[in-house]
mmCIF file of C-alpha atoms in Angstrom:
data_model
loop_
_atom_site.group_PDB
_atom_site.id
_atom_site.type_symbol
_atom_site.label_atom_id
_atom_site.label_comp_id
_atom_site.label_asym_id
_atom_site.label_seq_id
_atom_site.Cartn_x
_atom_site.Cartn_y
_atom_site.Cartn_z
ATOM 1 C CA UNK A 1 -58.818 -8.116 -33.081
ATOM 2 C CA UNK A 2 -56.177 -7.710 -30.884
ATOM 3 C CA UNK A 3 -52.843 -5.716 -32.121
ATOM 4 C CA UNK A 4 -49.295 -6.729 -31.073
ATOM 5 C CA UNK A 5 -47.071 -3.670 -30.847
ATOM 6 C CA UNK A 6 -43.663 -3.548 -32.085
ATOM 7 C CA UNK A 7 -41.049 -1.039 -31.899
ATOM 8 C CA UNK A 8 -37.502 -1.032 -33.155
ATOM 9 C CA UNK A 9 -34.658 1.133 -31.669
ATOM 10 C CA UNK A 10 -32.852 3.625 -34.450
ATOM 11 C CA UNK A 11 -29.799 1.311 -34.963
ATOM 12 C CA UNK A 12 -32.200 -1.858 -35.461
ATOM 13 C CA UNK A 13 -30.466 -3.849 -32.895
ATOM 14 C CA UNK A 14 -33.374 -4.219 -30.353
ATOM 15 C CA UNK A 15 -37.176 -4.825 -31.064
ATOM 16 C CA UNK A 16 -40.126 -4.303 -28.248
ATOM 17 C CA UNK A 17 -43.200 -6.535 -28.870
ATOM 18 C CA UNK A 18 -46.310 -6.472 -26.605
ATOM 19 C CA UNK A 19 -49.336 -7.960 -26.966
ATOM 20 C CA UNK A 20 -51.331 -4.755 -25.507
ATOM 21 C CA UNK A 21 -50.934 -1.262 -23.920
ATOM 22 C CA UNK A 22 -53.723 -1.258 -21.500
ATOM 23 C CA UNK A 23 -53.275 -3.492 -18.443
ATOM 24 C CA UNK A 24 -56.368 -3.462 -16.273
ATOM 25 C CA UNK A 25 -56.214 -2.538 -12.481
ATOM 26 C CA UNK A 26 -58.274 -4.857 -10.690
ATOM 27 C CA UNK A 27 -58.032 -3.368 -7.033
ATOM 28 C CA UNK A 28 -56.715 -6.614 -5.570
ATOM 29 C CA UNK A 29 -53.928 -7.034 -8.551
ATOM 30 C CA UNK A 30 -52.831 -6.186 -11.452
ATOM 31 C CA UNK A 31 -52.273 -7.612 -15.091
ATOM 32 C CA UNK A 32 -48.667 -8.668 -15.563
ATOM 33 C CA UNK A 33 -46.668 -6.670 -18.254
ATOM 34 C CA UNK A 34 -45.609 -9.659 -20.595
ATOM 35 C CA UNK A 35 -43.713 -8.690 -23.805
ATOM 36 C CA UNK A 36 -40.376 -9.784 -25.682
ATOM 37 C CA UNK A 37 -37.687 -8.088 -26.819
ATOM 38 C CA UNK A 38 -35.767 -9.293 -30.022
ATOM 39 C CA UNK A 39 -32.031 -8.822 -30.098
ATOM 40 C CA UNK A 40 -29.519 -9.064 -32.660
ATOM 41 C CA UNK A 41 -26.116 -9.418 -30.846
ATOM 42 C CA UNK A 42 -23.842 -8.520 -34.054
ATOM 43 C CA UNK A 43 -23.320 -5.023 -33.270
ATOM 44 C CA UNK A 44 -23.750 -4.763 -29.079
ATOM 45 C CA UNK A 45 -19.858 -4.996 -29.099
ATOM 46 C CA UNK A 46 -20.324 -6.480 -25.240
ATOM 47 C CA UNK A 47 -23.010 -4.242 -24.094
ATOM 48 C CA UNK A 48 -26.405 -5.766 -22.264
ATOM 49 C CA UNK A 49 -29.798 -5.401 -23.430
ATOM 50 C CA UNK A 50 -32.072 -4.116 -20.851
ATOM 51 C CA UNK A 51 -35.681 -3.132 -20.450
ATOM 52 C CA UNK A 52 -37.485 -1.563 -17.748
ATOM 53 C CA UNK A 53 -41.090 -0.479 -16.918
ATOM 54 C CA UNK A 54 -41.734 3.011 -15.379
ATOM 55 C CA UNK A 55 -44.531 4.880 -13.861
ATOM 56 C CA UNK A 56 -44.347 8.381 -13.591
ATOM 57 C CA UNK A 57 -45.386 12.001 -12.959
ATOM 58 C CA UNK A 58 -44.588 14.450 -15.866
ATOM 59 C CA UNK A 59 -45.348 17.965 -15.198
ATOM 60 C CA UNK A 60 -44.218 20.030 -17.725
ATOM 61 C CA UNK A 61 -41.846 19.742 -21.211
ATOM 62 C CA UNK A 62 -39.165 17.744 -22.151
ATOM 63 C CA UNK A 63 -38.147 20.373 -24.246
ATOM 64 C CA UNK A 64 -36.983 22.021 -21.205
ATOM 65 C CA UNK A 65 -34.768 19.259 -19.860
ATOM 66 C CA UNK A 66 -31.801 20.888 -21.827
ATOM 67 C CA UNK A 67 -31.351 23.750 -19.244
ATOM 68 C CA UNK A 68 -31.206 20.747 -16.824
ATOM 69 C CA UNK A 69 -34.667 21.318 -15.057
ATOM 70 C CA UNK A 70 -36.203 17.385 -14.576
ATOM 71 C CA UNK A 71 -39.570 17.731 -15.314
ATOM 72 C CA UNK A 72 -40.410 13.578 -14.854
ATOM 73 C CA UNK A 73 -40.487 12.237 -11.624
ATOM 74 C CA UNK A 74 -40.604 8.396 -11.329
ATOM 75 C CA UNK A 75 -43.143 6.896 -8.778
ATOM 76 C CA UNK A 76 -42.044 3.432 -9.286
ATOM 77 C CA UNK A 77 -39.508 1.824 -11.968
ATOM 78 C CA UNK A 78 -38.122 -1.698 -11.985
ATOM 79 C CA UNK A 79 -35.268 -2.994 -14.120
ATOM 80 C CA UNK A 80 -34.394 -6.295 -16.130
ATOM 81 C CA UNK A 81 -31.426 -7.496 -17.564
ATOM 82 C CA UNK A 82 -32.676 -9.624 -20.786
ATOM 83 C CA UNK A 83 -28.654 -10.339 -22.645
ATOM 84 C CA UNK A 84 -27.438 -11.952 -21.804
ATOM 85 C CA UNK A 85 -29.673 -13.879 -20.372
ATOM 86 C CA UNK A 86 -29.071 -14.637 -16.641
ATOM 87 C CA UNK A 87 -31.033 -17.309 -15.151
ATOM 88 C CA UNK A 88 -33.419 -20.010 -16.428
ATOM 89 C CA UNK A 89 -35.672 -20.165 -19.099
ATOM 90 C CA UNK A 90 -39.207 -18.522 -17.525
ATOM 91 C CA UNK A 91 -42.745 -19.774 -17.793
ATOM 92 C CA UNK A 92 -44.129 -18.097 -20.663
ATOM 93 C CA UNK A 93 -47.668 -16.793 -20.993
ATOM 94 C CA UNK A 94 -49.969 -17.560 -23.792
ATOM 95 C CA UNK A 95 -49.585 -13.895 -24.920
ATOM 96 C CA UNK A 96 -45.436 -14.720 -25.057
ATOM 97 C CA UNK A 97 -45.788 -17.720 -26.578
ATOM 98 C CA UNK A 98 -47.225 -16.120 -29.694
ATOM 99 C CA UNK A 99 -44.612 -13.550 -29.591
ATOM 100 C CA UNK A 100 -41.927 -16.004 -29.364
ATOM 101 C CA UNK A 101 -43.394 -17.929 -32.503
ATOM 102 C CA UNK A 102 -42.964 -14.640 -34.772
ATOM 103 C CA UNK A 103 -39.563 -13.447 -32.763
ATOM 104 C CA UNK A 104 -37.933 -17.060 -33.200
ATOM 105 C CA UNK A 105 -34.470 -17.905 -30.716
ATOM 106 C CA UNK A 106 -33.382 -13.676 -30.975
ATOM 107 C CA UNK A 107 -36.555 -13.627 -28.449
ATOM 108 C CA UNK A 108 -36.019 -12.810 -25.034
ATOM 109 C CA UNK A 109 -39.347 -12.543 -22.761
ATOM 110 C CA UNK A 110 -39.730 -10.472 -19.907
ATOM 111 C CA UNK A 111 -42.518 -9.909 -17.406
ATOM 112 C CA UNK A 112 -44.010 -7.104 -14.666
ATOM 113 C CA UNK A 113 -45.704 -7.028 -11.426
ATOM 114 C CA UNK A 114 -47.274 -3.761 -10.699
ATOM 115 C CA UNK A 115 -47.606 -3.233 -7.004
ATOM 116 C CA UNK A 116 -51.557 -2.476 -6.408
ATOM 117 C CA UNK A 117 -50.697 1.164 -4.758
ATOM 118 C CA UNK A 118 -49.849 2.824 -8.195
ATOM 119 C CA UNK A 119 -52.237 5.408 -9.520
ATOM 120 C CA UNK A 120 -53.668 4.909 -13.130
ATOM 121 C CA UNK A 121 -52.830 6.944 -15.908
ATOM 122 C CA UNK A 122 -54.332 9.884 -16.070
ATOM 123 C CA UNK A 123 -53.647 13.492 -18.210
ATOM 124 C CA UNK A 124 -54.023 16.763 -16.904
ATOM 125 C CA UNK A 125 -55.994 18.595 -19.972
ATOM 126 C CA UNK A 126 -53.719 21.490 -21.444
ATOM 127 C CA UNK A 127 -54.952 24.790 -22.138
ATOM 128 C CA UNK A 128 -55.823 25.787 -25.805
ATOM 129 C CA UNK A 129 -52.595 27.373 -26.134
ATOM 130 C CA UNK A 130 -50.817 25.031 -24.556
ATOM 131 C CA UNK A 131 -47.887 23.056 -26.570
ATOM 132 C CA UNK A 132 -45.601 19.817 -25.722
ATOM 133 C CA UNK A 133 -46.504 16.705 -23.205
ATOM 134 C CA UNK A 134 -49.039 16.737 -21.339
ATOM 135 C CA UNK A 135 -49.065 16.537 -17.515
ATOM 136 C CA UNK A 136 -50.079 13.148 -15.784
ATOM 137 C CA UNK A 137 -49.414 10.052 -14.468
ATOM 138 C CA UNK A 138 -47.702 7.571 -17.838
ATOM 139 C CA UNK A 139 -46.118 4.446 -17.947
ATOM 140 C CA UNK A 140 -43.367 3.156 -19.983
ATOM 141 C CA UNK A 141 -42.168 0.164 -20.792
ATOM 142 C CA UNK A 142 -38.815 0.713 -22.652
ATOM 143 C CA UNK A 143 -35.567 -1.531 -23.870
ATOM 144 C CA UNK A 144 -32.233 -0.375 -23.989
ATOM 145 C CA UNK A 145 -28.319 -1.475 -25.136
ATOM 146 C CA UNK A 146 -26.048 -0.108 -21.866
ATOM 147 C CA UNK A 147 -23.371 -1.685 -19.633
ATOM 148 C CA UNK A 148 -25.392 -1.311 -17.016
ATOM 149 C CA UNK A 149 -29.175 -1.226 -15.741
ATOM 150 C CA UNK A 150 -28.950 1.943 -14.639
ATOM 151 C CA UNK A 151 -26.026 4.020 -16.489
ATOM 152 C CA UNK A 152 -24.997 7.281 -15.543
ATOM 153 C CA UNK A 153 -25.878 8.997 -18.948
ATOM 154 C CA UNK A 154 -29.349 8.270 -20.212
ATOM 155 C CA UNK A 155 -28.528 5.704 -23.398
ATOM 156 C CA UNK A 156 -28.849 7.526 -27.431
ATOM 157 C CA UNK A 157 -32.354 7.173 -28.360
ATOM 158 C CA UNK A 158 -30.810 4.976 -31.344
ATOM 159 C CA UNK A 159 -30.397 2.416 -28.744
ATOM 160 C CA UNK A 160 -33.616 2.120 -27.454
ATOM 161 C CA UNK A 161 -37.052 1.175 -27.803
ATOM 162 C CA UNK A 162 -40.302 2.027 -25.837
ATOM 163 C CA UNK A 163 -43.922 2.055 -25.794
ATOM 164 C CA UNK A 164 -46.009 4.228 -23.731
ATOM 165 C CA UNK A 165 -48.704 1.755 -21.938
ATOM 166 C CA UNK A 166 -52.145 2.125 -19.913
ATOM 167 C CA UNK A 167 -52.977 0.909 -16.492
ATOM 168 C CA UNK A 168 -56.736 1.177 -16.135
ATOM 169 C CA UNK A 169 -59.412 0.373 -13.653
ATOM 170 C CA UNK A 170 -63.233 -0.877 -15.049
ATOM 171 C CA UNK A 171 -66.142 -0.249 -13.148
ATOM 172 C CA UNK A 172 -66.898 -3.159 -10.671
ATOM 173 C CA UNK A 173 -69.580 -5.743 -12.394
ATOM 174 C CA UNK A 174 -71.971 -5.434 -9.206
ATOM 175 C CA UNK A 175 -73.650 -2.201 -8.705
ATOM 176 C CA UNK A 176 -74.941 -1.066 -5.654
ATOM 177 C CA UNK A 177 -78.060 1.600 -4.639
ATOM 178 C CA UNK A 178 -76.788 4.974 -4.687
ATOM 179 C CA UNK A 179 -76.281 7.399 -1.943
ATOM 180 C CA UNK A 180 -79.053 9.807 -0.340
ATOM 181 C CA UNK A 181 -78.101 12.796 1.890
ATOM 182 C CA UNK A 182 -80.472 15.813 3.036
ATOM 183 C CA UNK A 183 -80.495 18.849 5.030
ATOM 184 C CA UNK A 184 -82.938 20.761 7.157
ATOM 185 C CA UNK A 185 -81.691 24.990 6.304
ATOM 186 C CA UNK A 186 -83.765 27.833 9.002
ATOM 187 C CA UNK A 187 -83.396 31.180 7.304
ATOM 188 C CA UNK A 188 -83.625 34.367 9.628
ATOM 189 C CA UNK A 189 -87.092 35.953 9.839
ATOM 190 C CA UNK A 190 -88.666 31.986 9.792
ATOM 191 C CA UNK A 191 -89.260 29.215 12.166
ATOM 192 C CA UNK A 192 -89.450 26.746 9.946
ATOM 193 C CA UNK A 193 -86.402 24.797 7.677
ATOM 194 C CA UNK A 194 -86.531 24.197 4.215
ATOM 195 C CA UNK A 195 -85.834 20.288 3.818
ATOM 196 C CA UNK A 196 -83.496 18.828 0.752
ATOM 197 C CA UNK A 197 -83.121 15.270 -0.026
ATOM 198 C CA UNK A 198 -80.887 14.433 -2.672
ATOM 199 C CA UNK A 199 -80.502 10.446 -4.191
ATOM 200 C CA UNK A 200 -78.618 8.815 -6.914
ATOM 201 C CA UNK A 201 -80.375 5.987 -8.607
ATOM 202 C CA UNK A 202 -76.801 3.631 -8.243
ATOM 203 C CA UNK A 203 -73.432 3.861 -7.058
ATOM 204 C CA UNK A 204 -71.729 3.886 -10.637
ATOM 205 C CA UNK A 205 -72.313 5.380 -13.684
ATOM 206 C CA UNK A 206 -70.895 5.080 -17.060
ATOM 207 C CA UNK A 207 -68.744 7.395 -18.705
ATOM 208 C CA UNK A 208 -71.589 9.380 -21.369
ATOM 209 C CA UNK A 209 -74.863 7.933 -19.102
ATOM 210 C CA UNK A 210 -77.010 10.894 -18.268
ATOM 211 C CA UNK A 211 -77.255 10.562 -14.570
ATOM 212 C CA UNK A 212 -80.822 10.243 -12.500
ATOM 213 C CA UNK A 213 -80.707 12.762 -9.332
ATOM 214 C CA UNK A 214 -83.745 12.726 -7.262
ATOM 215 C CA UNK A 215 -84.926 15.967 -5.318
ATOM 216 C CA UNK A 216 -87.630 15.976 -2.614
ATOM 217 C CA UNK A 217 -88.424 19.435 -1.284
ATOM 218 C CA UNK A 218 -90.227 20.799 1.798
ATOM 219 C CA UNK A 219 -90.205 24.902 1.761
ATOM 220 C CA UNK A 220 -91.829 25.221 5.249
ATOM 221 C CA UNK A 221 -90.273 28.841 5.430
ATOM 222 C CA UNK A 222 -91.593 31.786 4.068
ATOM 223 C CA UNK A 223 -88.939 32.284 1.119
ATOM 224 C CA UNK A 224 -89.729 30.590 -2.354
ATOM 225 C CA UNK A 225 -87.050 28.140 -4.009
ATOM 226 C CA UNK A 226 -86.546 30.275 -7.179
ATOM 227 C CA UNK A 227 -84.850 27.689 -9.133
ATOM 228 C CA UNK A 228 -82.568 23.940 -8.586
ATOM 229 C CA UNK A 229 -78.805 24.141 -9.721
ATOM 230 C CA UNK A 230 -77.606 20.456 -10.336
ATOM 231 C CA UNK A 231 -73.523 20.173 -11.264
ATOM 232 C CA UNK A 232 -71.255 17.001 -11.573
ATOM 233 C CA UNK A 233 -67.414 18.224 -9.966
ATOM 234 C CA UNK A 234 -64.283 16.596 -10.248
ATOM 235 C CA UNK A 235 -62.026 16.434 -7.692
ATOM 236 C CA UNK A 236 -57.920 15.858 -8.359
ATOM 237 C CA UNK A 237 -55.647 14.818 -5.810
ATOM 238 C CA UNK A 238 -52.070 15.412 -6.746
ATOM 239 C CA UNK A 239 -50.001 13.610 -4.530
ATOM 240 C CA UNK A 240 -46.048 14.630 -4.898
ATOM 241 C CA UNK A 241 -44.242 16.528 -2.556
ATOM 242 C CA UNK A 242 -47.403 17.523 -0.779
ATOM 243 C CA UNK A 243 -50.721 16.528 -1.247
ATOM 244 C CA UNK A 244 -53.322 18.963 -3.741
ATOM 245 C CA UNK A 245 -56.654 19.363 -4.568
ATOM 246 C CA UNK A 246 -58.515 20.998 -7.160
ATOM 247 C CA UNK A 247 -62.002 21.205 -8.055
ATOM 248 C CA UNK A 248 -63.367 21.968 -11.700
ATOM 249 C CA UNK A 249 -67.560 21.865 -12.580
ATOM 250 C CA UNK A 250 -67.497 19.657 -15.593
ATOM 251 C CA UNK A 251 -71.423 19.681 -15.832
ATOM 252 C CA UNK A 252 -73.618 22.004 -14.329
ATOM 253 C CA UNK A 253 -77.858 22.917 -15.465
ATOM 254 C CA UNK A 254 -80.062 25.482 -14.024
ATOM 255 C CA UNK A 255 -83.672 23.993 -13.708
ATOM 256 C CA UNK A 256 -86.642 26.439 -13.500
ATOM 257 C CA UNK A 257 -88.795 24.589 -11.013
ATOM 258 C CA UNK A 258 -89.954 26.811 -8.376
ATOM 259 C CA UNK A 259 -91.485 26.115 -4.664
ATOM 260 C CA UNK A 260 -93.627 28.584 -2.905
ATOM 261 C CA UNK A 261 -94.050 28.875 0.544
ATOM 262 C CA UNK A 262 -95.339 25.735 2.455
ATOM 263 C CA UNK A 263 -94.581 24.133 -0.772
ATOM 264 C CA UNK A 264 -93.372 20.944 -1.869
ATOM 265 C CA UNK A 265 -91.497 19.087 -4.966
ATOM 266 C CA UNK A 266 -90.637 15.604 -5.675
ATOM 267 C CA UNK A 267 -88.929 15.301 -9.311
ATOM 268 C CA UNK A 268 -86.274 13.178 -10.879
ATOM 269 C CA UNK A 269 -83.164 15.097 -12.914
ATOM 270 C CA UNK A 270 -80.607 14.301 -15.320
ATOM 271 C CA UNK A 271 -77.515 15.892 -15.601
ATOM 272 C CA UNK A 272 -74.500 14.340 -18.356
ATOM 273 C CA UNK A 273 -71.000 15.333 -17.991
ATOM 274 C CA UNK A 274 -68.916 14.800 -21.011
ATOM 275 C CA UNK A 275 -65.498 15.664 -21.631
ATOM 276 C CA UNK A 276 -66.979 17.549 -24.851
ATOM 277 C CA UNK A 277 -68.360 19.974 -22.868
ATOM 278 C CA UNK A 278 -65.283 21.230 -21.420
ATOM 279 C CA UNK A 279 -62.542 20.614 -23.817
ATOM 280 C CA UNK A 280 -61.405 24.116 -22.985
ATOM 281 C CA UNK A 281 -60.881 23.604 -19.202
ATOM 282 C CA UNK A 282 -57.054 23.246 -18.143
ATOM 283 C CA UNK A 283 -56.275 20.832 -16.125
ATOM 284 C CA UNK A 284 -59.054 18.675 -16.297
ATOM 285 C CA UNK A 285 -58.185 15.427 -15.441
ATOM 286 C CA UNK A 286 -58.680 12.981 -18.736
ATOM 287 C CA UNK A 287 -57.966 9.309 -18.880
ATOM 288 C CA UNK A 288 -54.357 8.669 -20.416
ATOM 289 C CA UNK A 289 -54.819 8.858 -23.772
ATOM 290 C CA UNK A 290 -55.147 12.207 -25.473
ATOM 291 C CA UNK A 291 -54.502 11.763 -28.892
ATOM 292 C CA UNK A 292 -57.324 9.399 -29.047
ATOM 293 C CA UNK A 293 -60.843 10.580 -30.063
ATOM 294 C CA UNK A 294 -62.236 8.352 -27.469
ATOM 295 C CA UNK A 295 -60.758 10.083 -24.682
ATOM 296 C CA UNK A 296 -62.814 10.555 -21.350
ATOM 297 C CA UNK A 297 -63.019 12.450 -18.311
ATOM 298 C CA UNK A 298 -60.653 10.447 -15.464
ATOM 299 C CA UNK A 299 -62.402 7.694 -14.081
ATOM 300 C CA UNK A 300 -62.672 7.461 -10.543
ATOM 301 C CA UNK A 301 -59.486 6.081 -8.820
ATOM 302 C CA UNK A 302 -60.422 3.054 -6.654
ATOM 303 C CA UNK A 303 -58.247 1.833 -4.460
ATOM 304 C CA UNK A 304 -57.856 -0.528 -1.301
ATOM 305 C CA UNK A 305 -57.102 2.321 1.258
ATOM 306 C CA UNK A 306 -54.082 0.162 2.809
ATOM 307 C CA UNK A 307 -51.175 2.364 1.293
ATOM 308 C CA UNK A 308 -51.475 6.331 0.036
ATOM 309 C CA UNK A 309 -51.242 6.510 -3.110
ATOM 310 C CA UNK A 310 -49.102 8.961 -5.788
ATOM 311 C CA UNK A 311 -49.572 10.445 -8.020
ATOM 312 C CA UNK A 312 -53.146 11.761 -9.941
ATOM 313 C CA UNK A 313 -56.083 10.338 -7.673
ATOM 314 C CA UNK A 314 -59.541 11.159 -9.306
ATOM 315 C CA UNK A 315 -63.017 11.640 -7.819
ATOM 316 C CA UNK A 316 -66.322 13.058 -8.413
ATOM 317 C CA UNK A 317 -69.032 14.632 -6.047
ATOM 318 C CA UNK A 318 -72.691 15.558 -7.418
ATOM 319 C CA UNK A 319 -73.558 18.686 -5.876
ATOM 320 C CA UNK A 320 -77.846 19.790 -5.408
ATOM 321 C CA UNK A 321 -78.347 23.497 -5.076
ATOM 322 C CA UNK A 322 -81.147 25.629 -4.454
ATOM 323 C CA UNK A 323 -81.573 29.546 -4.966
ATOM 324 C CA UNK A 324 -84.054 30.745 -2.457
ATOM 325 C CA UNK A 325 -85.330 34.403 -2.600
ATOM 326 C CA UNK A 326 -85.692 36.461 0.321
ATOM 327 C CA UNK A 327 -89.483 36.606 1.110
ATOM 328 C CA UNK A 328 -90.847 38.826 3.896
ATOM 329 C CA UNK A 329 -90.042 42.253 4.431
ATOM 330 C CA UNK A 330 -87.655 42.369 2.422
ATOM 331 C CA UNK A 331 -89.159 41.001 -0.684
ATOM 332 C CA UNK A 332 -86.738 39.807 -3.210
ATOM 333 C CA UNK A 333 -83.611 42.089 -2.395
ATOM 334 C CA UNK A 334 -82.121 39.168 0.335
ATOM 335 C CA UNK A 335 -81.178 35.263 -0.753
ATOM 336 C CA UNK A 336 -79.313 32.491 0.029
ATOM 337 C CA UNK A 337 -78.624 28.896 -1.069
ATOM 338 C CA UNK A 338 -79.907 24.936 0.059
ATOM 339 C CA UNK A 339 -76.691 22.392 -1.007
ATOM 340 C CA UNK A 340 -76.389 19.026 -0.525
ATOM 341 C CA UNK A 341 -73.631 16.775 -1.844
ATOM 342 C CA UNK A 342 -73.223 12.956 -3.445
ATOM 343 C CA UNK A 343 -70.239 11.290 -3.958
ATOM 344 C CA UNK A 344 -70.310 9.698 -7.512
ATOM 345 C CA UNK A 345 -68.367 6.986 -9.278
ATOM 346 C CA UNK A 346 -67.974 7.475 -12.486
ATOM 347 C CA UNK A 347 -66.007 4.883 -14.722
ATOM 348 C CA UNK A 348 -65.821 2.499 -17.660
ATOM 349 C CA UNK A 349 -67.223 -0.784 -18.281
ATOM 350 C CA UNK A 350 -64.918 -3.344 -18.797
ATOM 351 C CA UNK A 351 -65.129 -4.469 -22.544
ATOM 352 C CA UNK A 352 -65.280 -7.656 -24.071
ATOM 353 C CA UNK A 353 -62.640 -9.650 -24.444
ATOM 354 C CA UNK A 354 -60.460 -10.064 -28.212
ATOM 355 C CA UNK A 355 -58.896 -12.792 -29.178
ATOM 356 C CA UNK A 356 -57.384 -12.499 -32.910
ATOM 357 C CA UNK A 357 -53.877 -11.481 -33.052
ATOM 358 C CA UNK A 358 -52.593 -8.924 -35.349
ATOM 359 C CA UNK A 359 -49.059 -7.149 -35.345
ATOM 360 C CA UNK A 360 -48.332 -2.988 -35.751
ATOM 361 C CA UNK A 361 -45.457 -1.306 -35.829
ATOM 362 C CA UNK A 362 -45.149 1.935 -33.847
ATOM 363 C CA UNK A 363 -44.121 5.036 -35.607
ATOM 364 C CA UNK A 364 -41.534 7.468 -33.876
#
């Protein structure tokens, strides 16, 4: 069943209705942001009713915005003027069409285009001890009563109305074969390499699928491969003022096979990284939700590559390690390591589609 939101500003004047809060990123485009707002005119006293929709970086509390410290950035924001009305009556979609039914003539519809070159929205994960908003990438869609679109003084929060939404990317229906890399590693004291070949089974995995690595091994050298080290790592762009990365493990497992000299392996791992498994790791990147018990790790941001994006941009890299011991004369007492590394996509699938209508009004 799908749920239409409502909110109401504090002085009752101005209602928000949309039909959903996630809007799905499809690479190419993007859903449009339909809603209606309701107004009551009786107590505007000549003031417009406006509504915008806003994507934007927070990085730390409102709380702090008192001491006059801006800690929201926008990426992108566009504006409407709803009353009075000032052009023709628009096309409405199905989705506004329903709203319109339940709003009656105090209706006045409105519609988005998200430009492709947005980021989703994504949550940085706060520390334990961490308190207020989280960081990320959200977007707003939010009515207001001002003279104009965009007033000097930010409008009383009894005169406006807003609901956070979701833009989201699903993992493409076609899956490719997934990608192989190796290396050839000569140690000191040995003429021959030690080979690594790494595969993934596919391209894209599922957010909670355990995923399939498969190791081929040729120890040629003297040394013995003590053990295989097999992590999933997340990579977050930030892109503001300057563009930052940061890497966090979000699955790693030791595996006790060993190959002796002139030896060779050929075995299939599995390695699943959940979010539950690092709830405790700031700034993990999360999809936007956090209050939900369904949150994920951030799915992979996909993206056309024709404009840079800002914002949060998510990615993931499997990483295949091995621990060689020092063989020779020197025994045990010298090491070193085999890695290769796999890019991974990691997402959601898209889900089925709802149809039954239901409304909800927002608390707060």
């Amino acid at each position: 069943m799908t749920k239409v939101y409502k909110k109401t500003s504090g002085n009752g004047d101005i209602a928000l209705y949309l039909g959903k809060r996630d809007f799905t990123d499809h690479v190419g485009s993007v859903d449009i942001v339909d809603g209606v707002i309701k107004v009551d005119p009786a107590n505007l006293n000549g003031k417009k009713v406006f509504v915008y929709l806003a994507c934007a970086f927070r990085y730390g509390s409102e709380d702090l915005d008192v001491i006059g410290l801006s800690f929201r950035r926008d990426i992108w924001i566009q504006r409407v003027q709803l009353y009075p009305a000032t052009g023709g009556s628009p096309t409405l979609t199905p989705m506004q069409e329903c709203l319109m039914k339940k709003v009656g003539e105090q209706g006045y519809p409105f519609s988005f285009q998200m430009p492709t070159d947005l980021p989703c929205s994504v949550s940085l994960q706060p520390g334990p001890n961490d308190t207020g908003k989280a960081c990320g990438v959200d977007f707003e869609v939010k009515g207001y009563i001002a003279d104009k679109a965009d007033p000097a003084d930010e409008p009383p929060k009894k005169d406006t109305c807003r609901l956070m939404i979701r833009k989201i990317q699903f993992a493409p229906i076609s899956n490719k074969p997934g990608p192989k890399a190796d290396i050839s590693k000569q140690f000191m004291m040995s003429d021959k390499p030690v080979n690594l070949e790494a595969s993934l089974e596919k391209e894209i995995y599922y957010h909670g699928e355990s995923i399939t690595v498969s190791v081929k091994i040729n120890n040629q050298t003297t040394k013995v491969v003590k053990k295989i080290q097999i992590s999933v790592e997340q990579l977050t762009n930030v892109v503001l003022y300057s563009s930052d990365t940061y890497t966090k493990a979000v699955s790693t497992e030791e595996f006790g096979e060993t190959v002796e000299s002139n030896g060779t392996l050929e075995k299939s791992f599995q390695i699943t990284p959940l979010l539950a498994n690092s709830v405790e790791k700031r700034g993990l990147s999360v999809d936007g939700r956090l209050k939900d018990g369904d949150t994920n790790l951030a799915s992979t941001t996909l993206s056309q590559g024709e404009k840079e994006m800002q914002g949060i941009l998510v990615s993931y890299k499997v990483k295949v390690n091995l621990m060689v011991a020092g063989g020779g004369l020197l025994g045990g007492l010298t090491g070193s390591d085999v890695t290769v590394e796999l890019p991974l996509t990691l997402m959601s699938p898209k889900p089925a589609g709802e149809t039954d209508i239901s409304f909800e009004a927002m608390e707060g």
